[in-house]
Coordinates of C-alpha atoms in Angstrom, one line a residue:
Chain A
M1 CA 65.9 98.0 97.5
P2 CA 69.1 96.6 96.1
T3 CA 70.8 100.0 96.7
L4 CA 69.8 99.8 100.3
K5 CA 71.1 96.3 100.7
R6 CA 74.3 97.2 99.0
G7 CA 74.7 100.2 101.2
L8 CA 74.1 98.1 104.3
T9 CA 76.7 95.5 103.2
L10 CA 79.1 98.3 102.7
L11 CA 78.5 99.7 106.1
V12 CA 78.9 96.3 107.7
T13 CA 82.2 95.8 105.8
V14 CA 83.5 99.1 106.9
A15 CA 82.5 98.5 110.5
A16 CA 84.1 95.0 110.5
T17 CA 87.3 96.5 109.0
L18 CA 87.5 99.2 111.6
L19 CA 86.8 96.7 114.3
G20 CA 89.6 94.5 112.9
L21 CA 92.0 97.4 113.0
L22 CA 91.0 98.1 116.6
L23 CA 91.6 94.5 117.4
V24 CA 95.1 94.6 115.9
T25 CA 96.1 97.8 117.7
F26 CA 94.6 96.5 121.0
L27 CA 96.5 93.2 120.7
I28 CA 99.7 95.1 119.9
G29 CA 99.1 97.2 123.0
R30 CA 98.8 94.0 125.0
V31 CA 102.0 92.3 123.8
V32 CA 104.2 95.4 124.3
P33 CA 106.7 94.6 127.0
I34 CA 105.9 97.9 128.7
D35 CA 103.8 97.9 131.9
P36 CA 101.0 100.4 131.3
V37 CA 100.6 100.9 135.1
L38 CA 104.2 101.8 135.6
S39 CA 104.2 104.0 132.6
A40 CA 101.3 105.9 134.0
L41 CA 102.6 106.0 137.6
G42 CA 106.3 106.0 137.3
D43 CA 108.3 103.0 138.6
R44 CA 108.5 104.1 142.2
A45 CA 104.7 103.5 142.8
N46 CA 103.9 101.5 146.0
A47 CA 101.8 98.3 145.8
D48 CA 98.6 100.0 146.8
S49 CA 98.5 102.7 144.2
Y50 CA 99.8 100.1 141.7
A51 CA 96.7 97.9 142.4
Q52 CA 94.4 100.9 142.3
M53 CA 95.8 102.0 139.0
R54 CA 95.5 98.5 137.6
T55 CA 91.8 98.4 138.5
Q56 CA 91.3 101.9 137.1
L57 CA 92.9 101.0 133.8
G58 CA 90.7 97.9 133.7
L59 CA 93.7 95.5 133.5
D60 CA 92.2 93.1 136.0
L61 CA 89.2 92.4 133.6
P62 CA 89.1 89.5 131.2
L63 CA 90.7 90.3 127.8
W64 CA 87.5 90.6 125.9
Q65 CA 86.1 93.1 128.4
Q66 CA 89.3 95.1 128.1
F67 CA 88.8 95.1 124.4
L68 CA 85.2 96.3 124.6
R69 CA 86.4 99.0 127.0
Y70 CA 89.1 100.0 124.5
V71 CA 86.6 100.2 121.6
G72 CA 84.3 102.3 123.8
D73 CA 87.1 104.7 124.7
V74 CA 88.2 105.0 121.1
L75 CA 84.6 105.7 119.9
Q76 CA 84.4 108.5 122.4
G77 CA 87.6 109.9 121.0
D78 CA 89.8 108.8 123.9
L79 CA 93.1 107.5 122.5
G80 CA 94.8 107.7 125.9
T81 CA 97.4 110.2 127.0
S82 CA 100.8 110.6 125.4
V83 CA 103.7 109.9 127.9
L84 CA 106.0 112.1 125.9
T85 CA 103.8 115.3 125.6
S86 CA 101.4 114.4 128.5
R87 CA 98.5 115.6 126.3
P88 CA 95.6 113.5 125.0
V89 CA 96.8 111.6 121.9
L90 CA 93.9 112.7 119.9
E91 CA 94.8 116.4 120.5
D92 CA 98.4 115.8 119.4
V93 CA 97.3 113.9 116.3
L94 CA 94.8 116.6 115.3
R95 CA 97.6 119.2 115.7
V96 CA 100.1 117.4 113.5
F97 CA 97.7 115.9 110.9
P98 CA 97.3 119.0 108.7
A99 CA 101.1 119.0 108.0
T100 CA 100.8 115.4 106.6
L101 CA 97.6 116.3 104.8
E102 CA 99.3 119.3 103.1
L103 CA 102.3 117.2 102.0
A104 CA 100.2 114.2 100.8
T105 CA 97.8 116.5 98.9
V106 CA 100.5 118.3 96.9
A107 CA 102.2 114.9 96.4
A108 CA 99.0 113.4 95.0
I109 CA 98.7 116.4 92.6
V110 CA 102.3 115.9 91.5
G111 CA 101.6 112.2 91.0
A112 CA 98.5 112.8 88.9
V113 CA 100.0 115.7 86.8
L114 CA 103.0 113.5 85.9
G115 CA 101.4 110.1 85.9
I116 CA 98.3 110.6 83.8
P117 CA 100.1 112.1 80.7
A118 CA 102.8 109.5 81.1
G119 CA 100.2 106.7 81.1
V120 CA 98.4 108.2 78.1
F121 CA 101.6 108.6 76.2
A122 CA 102.6 105.0 76.9
A123 CA 99.2 103.7 75.8
V124 CA 99.3 105.6 72.5
N125 CA 102.8 104.4 71.8
R126 CA 102.1 100.9 73.0
G127 CA 105.0 98.5 72.4
R128 CA 107.2 101.2 71.0
W129 CA 110.1 102.8 72.9
P130 CA 108.2 105.5 74.8
D131 CA 106.1 102.7 76.3
H132 CA 109.2 100.8 77.3
A133 CA 110.9 103.9 78.6
I134 CA 107.9 104.8 80.8
R135 CA 107.7 101.2 82.1
L136 CA 111.4 101.3 82.9
L137 CA 111.0 104.7 84.7
G138 CA 108.2 103.2 86.7
L139 CA 110.3 100.3 87.7
L140 CA 113.1 102.7 88.7
G141 CA 110.7 104.7 90.8
H142 CA 109.5 101.5 92.5
S143 CA 113.1 100.5 93.3
V144 CA 114.5 103.6 94.9
P145 CA 114.4 104.0 98.7
I146 CA 112.3 107.1 99.2
F147 CA 114.2 108.3 102.3
W148 CA 117.5 108.0 100.5
L149 CA 116.2 109.9 97.5
G150 CA 115.1 112.6 99.9
L151 CA 118.5 112.8 101.5
M152 CA 120.2 113.0 98.1
A153 CA 117.7 115.6 96.9
L154 CA 118.5 117.7 100.0
L155 CA 122.2 117.2 99.3
L156 CA 121.9 118.3 95.7
F157 CA 119.2 121.0 95.6
Y158 CA 119.7 122.4 99.1
A159 CA 123.4 122.0 100.0
K160 CA 125.1 122.1 96.6
L161 CA 122.8 124.1 94.3
D162 CA 120.9 126.1 96.9
W163 CA 117.7 125.9 94.7
A164 CA 115.5 124.6 97.4
P165 CA 115.1 125.5 101.1
G166 CA 116.2 123.1 103.8
P167 CA 114.0 120.8 106.0
G168 CA 110.9 122.0 107.8
R169 CA 107.7 123.6 106.7
V170 CA 108.9 127.2 106.7
D171 CA 112.2 128.9 107.4
V172 CA 113.0 129.0 111.1
F173 CA 112.6 132.8 110.9
Y174 CA 108.9 132.5 110.0
E175 CA 108.2 129.6 112.4
G176 CA 105.0 130.3 114.4
M177 CA 104.3 133.6 112.8
V178 CA 100.8 132.8 111.4
D179 CA 98.0 131.5 113.5
P180 CA 97.1 128.0 112.8
V181 CA 93.5 128.3 111.5
T182 CA 93.4 125.3 109.2
G183 CA 96.8 124.0 110.2
L184 CA 97.9 124.1 106.5
V185 CA 100.7 126.7 106.5
T186 CA 100.1 127.7 102.9
V187 CA 96.3 128.3 103.5
D188 CA 96.9 130.0 106.9
A189 CA 99.5 132.3 105.4
L190 CA 97.1 133.4 102.6
L191 CA 94.3 133.9 105.2
A192 CA 96.6 136.1 107.2
G193 CA 97.6 137.9 104.0
E194 CA 101.3 137.0 104.6
T195 CA 102.4 136.4 101.0
D196 CA 106.1 136.1 102.0
I197 CA 105.3 133.2 104.3
F198 CA 103.0 131.6 101.7
W199 CA 105.8 131.6 99.1
N200 CA 108.3 130.4 101.7
A201 CA 106.0 127.5 102.6
V202 CA 105.4 126.6 99.0
G203 CA 109.2 126.5 98.5
H204 CA 109.5 124.2 101.4
L205 CA 106.8 121.9 100.0
V206 CA 108.4 121.5 96.6
L207 CA 111.1 119.0 97.4
P208 CA 109.4 116.7 99.9
S209 CA 106.1 116.6 97.9
A210 CA 108.0 115.9 94.6
I211 CA 109.8 113.0 96.2
L212 CA 106.7 111.6 97.8
G213 CA 104.8 112.2 94.6
L214 CA 107.2 110.0 92.7
Y215 CA 106.0 107.2 94.9
C216 CA 102.6 107.2 93.1
V217 CA 103.6 108.4 89.6
A218 CA 104.4 104.9 88.5
Y219 CA 101.2 103.4 89.8
I220 CA 99.0 106.1 88.3
A221 CA 100.8 105.9 85.0
R222 CA 100.5 102.1 84.8
M223 CA 96.7 102.2 85.6
T224 CA 96.2 105.1 83.2
R225 CA 97.9 103.1 80.4
G226 CA 95.7 100.1 81.1
F227 CA 92.5 102.1 81.1
M228 CA 93.5 104.0 77.9
L229 CA 94.3 100.7 76.1
D230 CA 90.8 99.5 76.9
Q231 CA 89.3 102.6 75.5
L232 CA 91.4 102.9 72.4
R233 CA 90.1 99.5 71.3
Q234 CA 86.5 100.7 71.3
E235 CA 84.5 101.4 68.3
Y236 CA 83.7 105.0 69.1
I237 CA 87.4 105.7 68.8
T238 CA 87.4 104.3 65.3
T239 CA 84.3 106.4 64.6
A240 CA 85.9 109.5 65.9
R241 CA 89.0 108.8 63.7
V242 CA 86.9 108.1 60.7
K243 CA 85.1 111.4 61.2
G244 CA 88.5 113.0 60.7
L245 CA 89.1 114.3 64.2
S246 CA 92.7 115.0 65.0
E247 CA 94.5 112.3 67.0
T248 CA 95.0 114.7 69.8
R249 CA 91.2 115.2 70.1
V250 CA 90.6 111.5 69.9
V251 CA 93.1 110.7 72.6
W252 CA 92.8 113.6 75.0
G253 CA 89.2 114.6 74.3
H254 CA 87.4 111.3 73.8
A255 CA 89.4 108.4 75.3
L256 CA 90.7 110.3 78.3
R257 CA 87.3 111.7 79.2
N258 CA 85.9 108.2 79.5
I259 CA 88.5 107.0 82.0
T260 CA 88.0 109.9 84.4
V261 CA 86.0 107.8 86.8
P262 CA 88.4 104.9 87.3
L263 CA 91.2 107.5 87.4
I264 CA 89.6 109.3 90.3
T265 CA 89.4 106.1 92.2
V266 CA 93.0 105.3 91.4
I267 CA 94.1 108.8 92.6
A268 CA 92.0 108.3 95.8
L269 CA 93.7 105.0 96.4
S270 CA 97.2 106.4 95.9
Y271 CA 96.3 109.3 98.2
A272 CA 95.7 106.8 100.9
S273 CA 99.1 105.2 100.3
L274 CA 100.7 108.6 100.3
L275 CA 99.4 109.4 103.8
E276 CA 101.1 106.2 104.9
G277 CA 104.2 106.7 102.7
S278 CA 104.8 110.1 104.2
V279 CA 106.3 108.5 107.4
L280 CA 109.8 108.2 105.9
T281 CA 109.6 111.4 103.9
E282 CA 108.6 113.4 107.0
M283 CA 111.6 111.9 108.9
V284 CA 114.0 113.0 106.2
F285 CA 112.6 116.5 105.8
A286 CA 111.9 117.1 109.5
W287 CA 108.3 117.6 108.5
P288 CA 106.2 117.9 111.7
G289 CA 103.4 115.7 110.6
L290 CA 101.7 112.5 111.7
G291 CA 104.5 110.3 110.4
L292 CA 107.2 112.1 112.4
Y293 CA 104.9 112.1 115.4
I294 CA 104.5 108.3 115.2
T295 CA 108.3 107.6 114.7
N296 CA 109.3 110.0 117.5
S297 CA 106.8 108.3 119.8
L298 CA 108.1 104.9 118.7
L299 CA 111.7 105.8 119.6
S300 CA 110.6 106.9 123.1
A301 CA 108.3 103.9 123.6
D302 CA 105.2 106.1 123.9
M303 CA 102.8 103.3 122.9
N304 CA 99.6 105.3 123.4
A305 CA 100.8 107.8 120.9
V306 CA 102.0 105.1 118.5
L307 CA 98.8 103.1 118.5
G308 CA 96.6 106.2 118.4
G309 CA 98.5 107.5 115.4
T310 CA 98.4 104.1 113.8
L311 CA 94.6 104.0 114.4
V312 CA 94.1 107.4 112.8
V313 CA 96.2 106.6 109.7
G314 CA 94.4 103.2 109.4
A315 CA 91.0 104.8 109.7
V316 CA 91.8 107.5 107.1
F317 CA 93.2 104.8 104.9
I318 CA 90.1 102.7 105.2
A319 CA 87.9 105.8 104.7
L320 CA 89.7 106.7 101.5
N321 CA 89.4 103.2 100.2
L322 CA 85.7 103.4 100.9
L323 CA 85.4 106.8 99.3
S324 CA 87.0 105.7 96.1
D325 CA 84.6 102.8 96.0
L326 CA 81.6 105.1 96.5
L327 CA 82.9 107.6 94.0
Y328 CA 83.1 104.9 91.5
R329 CA 79.5 103.8 92.0
L330 CA 78.2 107.4 92.1
L331 CA 80.0 108.6 89.0
D332 CA 79.9 105.6 86.8
P333 CA 76.3 104.8 85.8
R334 CA 77.3 101.3 84.7
A335 CA 78.3 100.4 88.3
R336 CA 75.0 101.5 89.7
Chain B
M1 CA 111.9 78.0 67.7
T2 CA 114.2 78.1 64.6
A3 CA 116.5 75.5 66.0
R4 CA 114.9 72.8 63.9
T5 CA 116.8 72.7 60.7
D6 CA 116.2 70.7 57.5
T7 CA 119.8 70.7 56.3
P8 CA 121.3 67.4 57.4
S9 CA 124.7 68.8 56.5
A10 CA 124.8 71.0 59.6
P11 CA 128.1 70.0 61.2
R12 CA 126.8 69.4 64.7
P13 CA 123.0 69.6 65.3
A14 CA 122.6 70.7 68.9
G15 CA 121.4 67.4 70.2
W16 CA 120.2 68.5 73.6
R17 CA 118.4 71.4 72.1
D18 CA 116.4 69.2 69.8
W19 CA 115.8 66.9 72.7
L20 CA 114.4 69.8 74.6
T21 CA 112.3 71.3 71.8
T22 CA 110.8 68.1 70.5
D23 CA 107.0 68.0 70.2
T24 CA 107.0 64.3 71.2
P25 CA 108.6 64.1 74.5
Q26 CA 109.4 60.5 75.7
S27 CA 109.0 61.1 79.4
R28 CA 107.5 63.5 81.8
A29 CA 110.8 64.8 82.9
Q30 CA 111.6 65.6 79.2
A31 CA 108.3 67.4 78.8
R32 CA 108.9 69.4 81.9
L33 CA 112.4 70.3 81.0
G34 CA 111.2 71.2 77.5
R35 CA 108.7 73.6 79.0
A36 CA 111.3 75.1 81.2
W37 CA 113.5 75.6 78.2
A38 CA 110.7 77.3 76.2
G39 CA 110.2 79.6 79.2
W40 CA 113.9 80.4 79.4
T41 CA 114.1 81.2 75.7
A42 CA 111.1 83.6 76.1
F43 CA 112.7 85.1 79.2
R44 CA 116.1 85.4 77.6
R45 CA 114.7 87.7 74.9
N46 CA 113.8 90.3 77.5
R47 CA 117.2 91.9 78.1
L48 CA 116.1 93.9 81.1
A49 CA 114.8 90.8 82.8
V50 CA 118.1 89.1 82.2
A51 CA 119.8 92.1 83.8
G52 CA 117.5 91.7 86.8
L53 CA 118.4 88.0 87.0
L54 CA 122.1 88.9 86.9
I55 CA 121.7 91.5 89.7
V56 CA 119.9 89.0 91.9
L57 CA 122.5 86.3 91.2
A58 CA 125.2 88.8 92.0
L59 CA 123.5 89.5 95.3
V60 CA 123.5 85.8 96.1
I61 CA 127.2 85.3 95.1
V62 CA 128.3 88.4 97.0
A63 CA 126.4 87.3 100.1
A64 CA 127.8 83.7 99.9
L65 CA 131.4 84.9 99.4
A66 CA 131.3 88.0 101.6
P67 CA 134.3 87.2 103.8
V68 CA 136.4 86.4 100.7
L69 CA 135.3 89.4 98.7
A70 CA 135.4 92.1 101.4
P71 CA 138.7 93.8 101.5
H72 CA 138.4 94.7 105.2
H73 CA 136.6 93.4 108.2
P74 CA 133.1 95.0 108.3
Y75 CA 133.6 96.0 112.0
A76 CA 137.3 97.0 111.8
Q77 CA 137.5 100.5 113.1
D78 CA 140.2 102.9 112.1
L79 CA 139.6 106.2 113.9
N80 CA 142.5 107.9 112.1
N81 CA 140.8 107.4 108.8
R82 CA 137.2 108.5 109.7
L83 CA 134.9 109.7 106.9
M84 CA 137.5 109.4 104.2
P85 CA 136.3 109.9 100.6
P86 CA 136.5 107.1 98.1
S87 CA 140.1 106.2 97.4
A88 CA 142.3 103.3 96.2
A89 CA 142.5 102.0 99.8
H90 CA 138.8 102.3 100.4
W91 CA 136.9 102.2 97.1
L92 CA 133.7 103.6 98.6
G93 CA 135.2 105.6 101.4
T94 CA 135.0 105.1 105.2
D95 CA 132.2 105.8 107.7
A96 CA 132.3 107.7 111.0
F97 CA 134.2 104.9 112.7
G98 CA 136.7 104.6 109.9
R99 CA 135.1 101.3 108.8
D100 CA 135.4 100.4 105.1
I101 CA 132.0 101.1 103.5
L102 CA 132.5 98.6 100.6
S103 CA 133.2 95.8 103.1
R104 CA 130.2 96.7 105.1
L105 CA 128.0 96.7 102.0
I106 CA 129.3 93.3 101.0
H107 CA 128.5 91.9 104.4
G108 CA 125.2 93.7 104.4
A109 CA 124.2 91.7 101.3
R110 CA 123.9 88.7 103.6
L111 CA 121.3 90.6 105.8
T112 CA 119.4 91.7 102.8
L113 CA 119.3 88.2 101.3
M114 CA 118.3 86.8 104.7
I115 CA 115.4 89.2 105.1
V116 CA 114.2 88.5 101.5
A117 CA 114.5 84.8 101.9
L118 CA 112.7 84.7 105.3
V119 CA 109.8 86.9 104.1
A120 CA 109.6 84.9 100.8
A121 CA 109.4 81.7 102.7
T122 CA 106.7 82.7 105.1
A123 CA 104.2 85.2 103.7
P124 CA 103.4 83.6 100.4
L125 CA 103.1 80.2 102.1
A126 CA 100.6 81.5 104.6
G127 CA 98.7 83.2 101.8
L128 CA 98.8 80.0 99.7
V129 CA 97.4 77.9 102.5
I130 CA 94.6 80.4 103.3
G131 CA 93.8 81.1 99.7
T132 CA 93.6 77.5 98.5
A133 CA 91.6 76.4 101.5
A134 CA 89.1 79.2 101.0
G135 CA 88.8 78.5 97.3
Y136 CA 88.6 74.8 97.5
F137 CA 86.1 74.5 100.4
G138 CA 84.0 77.5 99.5
G139 CA 80.9 78.2 101.6
W140 CA 81.5 79.6 105.0
V141 CA 85.1 78.7 105.1
D142 CA 85.6 80.9 102.1
T143 CA 83.5 83.7 103.5
V144 CA 85.3 83.8 106.8
L145 CA 88.8 83.5 105.4
M146 CA 88.2 86.1 102.7
R147 CA 86.6 88.6 105.0
I148 CA 89.7 88.4 107.2
T149 CA 91.9 88.7 104.2
D150 CA 89.9 91.8 103.0
I151 CA 90.1 93.4 106.4
A152 CA 93.9 92.8 106.6
L153 CA 94.2 94.1 103.0
A154 CA 92.6 97.3 104.0
F155 CA 95.2 98.1 106.7
P156 CA 98.1 100.4 106.0
K157 CA 101.1 98.0 105.8
L158 CA 104.1 100.2 106.7
I159 CA 102.4 101.8 109.7
L160 CA 101.3 98.5 111.0
A161 CA 104.7 97.0 110.5
L162 CA 106.0 100.0 112.5
A163 CA 103.6 99.3 115.3
F164 CA 104.4 95.6 115.3
V165 CA 108.1 96.4 115.6
A166 CA 107.4 98.8 118.4
A167 CA 105.5 96.1 120.2
L168 CA 108.0 93.3 119.6
G169 CA 111.1 95.5 120.0
P170 CA 113.6 96.7 117.4
G171 CA 115.7 94.1 115.7
I172 CA 116.1 92.4 112.3
E173 CA 114.1 89.3 113.3
N174 CA 111.2 91.3 114.5
A175 CA 111.3 93.5 111.4
V176 CA 111.0 90.3 109.3
I177 CA 108.1 89.1 111.4
A178 CA 106.4 92.5 111.1
I179 CA 106.8 92.5 107.3
A180 CA 105.6 88.9 106.9
I181 CA 102.5 89.5 109.1
T182 CA 101.5 92.5 107.0
S183 CA 102.2 91.1 103.5
W184 CA 100.3 87.8 103.3
P185 CA 96.8 89.0 102.2
P186 CA 97.6 89.6 98.5
Y187 CA 99.0 86.1 98.2
A188 CA 95.8 84.7 99.7
R189 CA 93.7 86.5 97.1
I190 CA 95.9 85.3 94.2
A191 CA 95.9 81.7 95.5
R192 CA 92.1 81.8 95.9
A193 CA 91.5 83.2 92.4
E194 CA 93.7 80.4 90.9
T195 CA 92.0 77.8 93.0
L196 CA 88.6 78.9 91.8
T197 CA 89.6 78.5 88.1
V198 CA 90.5 74.8 88.6
R199 CA 88.2 73.7 91.4
R200 CA 85.6 72.4 89.1
A201 CA 88.0 70.9 86.6
D202 CA 87.7 67.2 85.6
F203 CA 91.0 66.2 86.9
I204 CA 90.1 67.4 90.4
S205 CA 86.8 65.4 90.2
A206 CA 88.8 62.4 89.0
A207 CA 91.2 62.6 91.9
R208 CA 88.3 62.9 94.3
L209 CA 86.5 59.9 92.8
Q210 CA 89.7 57.9 93.3
G211 CA 89.3 58.7 97.0
A212 CA 91.9 61.4 97.4
S213 CA 91.4 63.4 100.6
S214 CA 90.8 67.2 100.5
L215 CA 94.3 67.7 101.9
R216 CA 95.8 65.6 99.2
I217 CA 93.9 67.3 96.5
I218 CA 94.9 70.8 97.7
L219 CA 98.6 69.8 98.3
G220 CA 99.1 67.7 95.2
H221 CA 96.8 69.2 92.6
I222 CA 95.8 72.7 93.4
M223 CA 98.8 74.2 95.1
P224 CA 101.2 73.4 92.3
L225 CA 99.0 75.3 89.9
C226 CA 99.1 78.4 92.1
I227 CA 102.9 78.4 92.3
A228 CA 103.6 80.3 89.0
S229 CA 101.5 83.4 89.8
L230 CA 102.7 83.4 93.4
I231 CA 106.4 83.3 92.3
V232 CA 105.8 86.3 90.0
R233 CA 104.0 88.2 92.7
T234 CA 106.7 87.3 95.3
T235 CA 109.5 88.4 93.1
L236 CA 107.8 91.7 92.4
D237 CA 107.1 92.1 96.1
M238 CA 110.7 91.5 97.2
A239 CA 111.7 94.9 96.0
G240 CA 109.1 96.4 98.3
V241 CA 110.3 94.1 101.1
I242 CA 113.8 95.3 100.7
L243 CA 112.6 98.9 100.8
T244 CA 110.4 98.4 103.8
A245 CA 113.2 96.6 105.7
A246 CA 115.6 99.3 104.8
G247 CA 113.1 101.9 105.9
L248 CA 112.7 100.2 109.3
G249 CA 116.5 100.0 109.5
F250 CA 116.6 103.7 108.7
L251 CA 114.2 104.6 111.4
G252 CA 116.3 102.6 113.9
L253 CA 113.7 99.8 114.2
G254 CA 115.3 97.1 112.1
A255 CA 118.8 95.8 112.3
Q256 CA 120.7 97.4 115.2
P257 CA 124.3 98.7 115.1
P258 CA 126.9 97.6 114.4
L259 CA 125.2 95.3 112.0
P260 CA 126.0 96.5 108.4
E261 CA 122.3 96.6 107.4
W262 CA 122.0 99.0 104.4
G263 CA 119.1 101.1 105.8
A264 CA 120.7 101.5 109.1
M265 CA 123.9 102.5 107.3
I266 CA 122.0 105.3 105.6
A267 CA 120.7 106.5 108.9
S268 CA 124.2 106.6 110.4
G269 CA 125.4 108.6 107.4
R270 CA 122.5 111.0 107.6
Q271 CA 124.2 113.5 109.8
Y272 CA 127.2 113.8 107.5
V273 CA 125.2 113.8 104.3
L274 CA 125.9 117.4 103.4
E275 CA 129.7 117.1 103.8
Q276 CA 130.6 113.4 103.5
W277 CA 127.8 112.3 101.2
W278 CA 129.3 108.9 100.3
V279 CA 128.5 107.5 103.8
A280 CA 124.7 107.7 103.1
A281 CA 124.8 107.6 99.3
M282 CA 126.6 104.2 98.8
P283 CA 124.2 102.0 100.9
G284 CA 121.2 103.7 99.2
L285 CA 122.7 102.9 95.8
A286 CA 123.1 99.3 96.9
I287 CA 119.4 99.1 98.0
F288 CA 118.4 100.8 94.7
I289 CA 120.3 98.4 92.5
V290 CA 119.2 95.2 94.3
S291 CA 115.5 96.2 94.5
L292 CA 115.7 97.2 90.8
G293 CA 117.1 93.8 90.1
F294 CA 114.1 92.1 91.8
N295 CA 111.7 94.4 90.0
L296 CA 113.2 93.7 86.6
L297 CA 113.3 90.0 87.2
G298 CA 109.7 89.9 88.5
D299 CA 108.6 91.9 85.5
G300 CA 110.2 89.5 83.1
L301 CA 108.9 86.5 85.0
R302 CA 105.4 87.9 84.8
D303 CA 105.7 88.0 81.0
V304 CA 106.8 84.4 80.8
L305 CA 104.9 82.6 83.6
D306 CA 101.7 84.7 83.7
P307 CA 101.0 86.0 80.3
K308 CA 97.4 87.0 81.2
G309 CA 98.5 90.3 82.6
D310 CA 99.2 92.8 79.8

C-alpha cells in the first residue's frame, strides 16, 4: 500500500513537472515576436488566407484552450514543422539525438572513470595535500569555459600536434558511408563490419567527450569523496582493518562497494546535465547533435525547432532525474 | 586568537585588535565588528580564498578604471594592423579589425561585472522571498511554492535560458533576464531550509507576541538569518553565471558586436583560432581567471560562514 501511494505521488510529480515544462515552452512560443501565421504562409499572404491560417492554427482561441491544444499535439508527437528543414520537428530531433547520446555517454564514462578514483583518493587522504589538490582541480574544472577549452584543445591536439582528428563525427571521406541503424556511428560501423570507420569515429569522439566529461569529473569526485568519508567512519571498516585486511581491500573492496548505489544516482544526474552541456561542445566540434540543431534553429529564428528541441532535452532531463530516484529506491534496501 | 598577551612590556599592544577580540563587547556594533573580525581571521588563513578575493577585487577595480587603464579605445580599428600577435604596442595582440585585445578585455570587465551584479541582485532575492514565505507560512503556501520550485529545479537551465533568449531576442539585458529566471530555484530551497530551522524559535514567538506582523518578522528576523548561506551560494554560482553569459555570447545570443563581451570575443576569434590563436585564447583566459576567482572566494566563504558543509 505505501509503495503504491508513493508510486502514485511520483507519477503525479512527474506529470506536473512535464506539464510545467510544456507551460514554459508554450509561453515562450507566445511571447516570441515572430508571427506564426506569417512564418507558415510567408509574408505575402492575403487577408483571407491569413485569417484562415489563424483559425487553423487555433490562434483565435482563448489562451488556455490554445495551451490544451498544444499539450494534445505534443502528446501525439506533433512538435510542429521546422521552418528551416520543412520536416516535422520530431523527425529532425530523432535524427540528430543519437549523436548527442553517443557524445554524452562517452563523456559520462570519462567522468566516472576519472571522478570516482579521484574522490576515493581525496577521501582517503582527507585534509592532506592530495585532498586539497583534487579540490583545487575541481574548482579549476568548474571555472573553465568549456567551449573555449574545446577550441584550445582543437588548436593544440589537432592543428599543432596532429594527435586528434578535426571537428565532426567521422572524417569527411567516411561521411554517410554506413547506414544509420542505431544512429550511433560507432555501433553502426561495427554492425556493418567497417572497422576503419569505427576507429575513425572513436578518434573523433576522444576530444569532445574528454572535454565534456571534465564537466562532470569535479561533481562526481566531490560526491564520491563525501560518500566515502561517511563510509570510512563506520564500524565495519574498523572491523575489516582489525581483521588485518590490506588498506586497498578495505577502501576499494568494502567502502567503495557500499557507495555504489548513491554513485549510480550521481552518475545518472550528471548524465542529464551532460546532455544539456553538450550544446556548447557540439557547437565547437561541429558535432551534428541536438545541441547544434537547437543553436542553428535559434540563429535562424526557427521557433518550432527550438521549442521542440528544448522540450525533448527537458523531458529526457526529467526522465533521468526520475530514473536516478527510482534506481536509488530499487537498489538500496534502506530506501524502500 | 593569540593576540591576547600577558606581557605588559609589549611596546604597543594593538589596541583596536584587543577591542575587536574582546569577549565582553560594550555595544552591539562592537560585537558585530568582532564577529566580522573573527570571520576575517579565519578567512585569511585560506590562501586560495584570499587569492579569489584579490581576483574579484581586481575585476572591480579594472571595471571601474577601464578608460584609464586601457591603452587604446576598445572600438578603435586599425586595419593595417589586423590580427597582430602580442607585442610591445599591443600586449595581447589585435583582433580581425585591428582593435587592441587588451583594451577590449579591460572594457569587457565592465560587462562581466554588470551581468554578475544584475543576476546577483535579482535571482537570490526572488528565491529569498519565495523560500522564506514558504517556510514561514507553511501549509498550502509552502506546498504550492515548493512544488513550483521543484518543477523549476527539474528544468535544464542552459537550454531554457537559450529558449528564453530566443524568445526575447539576443542582447545582454535579455541574457541577464534569462539567466536570472532560470537560476532562482536553488535559492528558494536554501532560504526555506534556513527558515524552517528558526521558525519555531523562541525569539520569533516573542516577536509575534509583541504584535509584529508576519511581514515584519520575515523581513526583520528571518531574512537576515538566511543571508549568510545565500551569500555563499550566490558567490559560488557567480562563476556559473559568468560561464553561462559567456556561452550565450559565444553562441551570438548575448552581447552583440561591437560590445567587448568576452564570450562574443571568443566567437569572433574562432575562425582564426588555428593561425591567430590569441584572438580567441585571451578572452577565454580572462573568463577562466575571473570565474576561478569567484569559485575560490565562494569556497573560502563557505568555510567561514557556513561551516556545516564539510
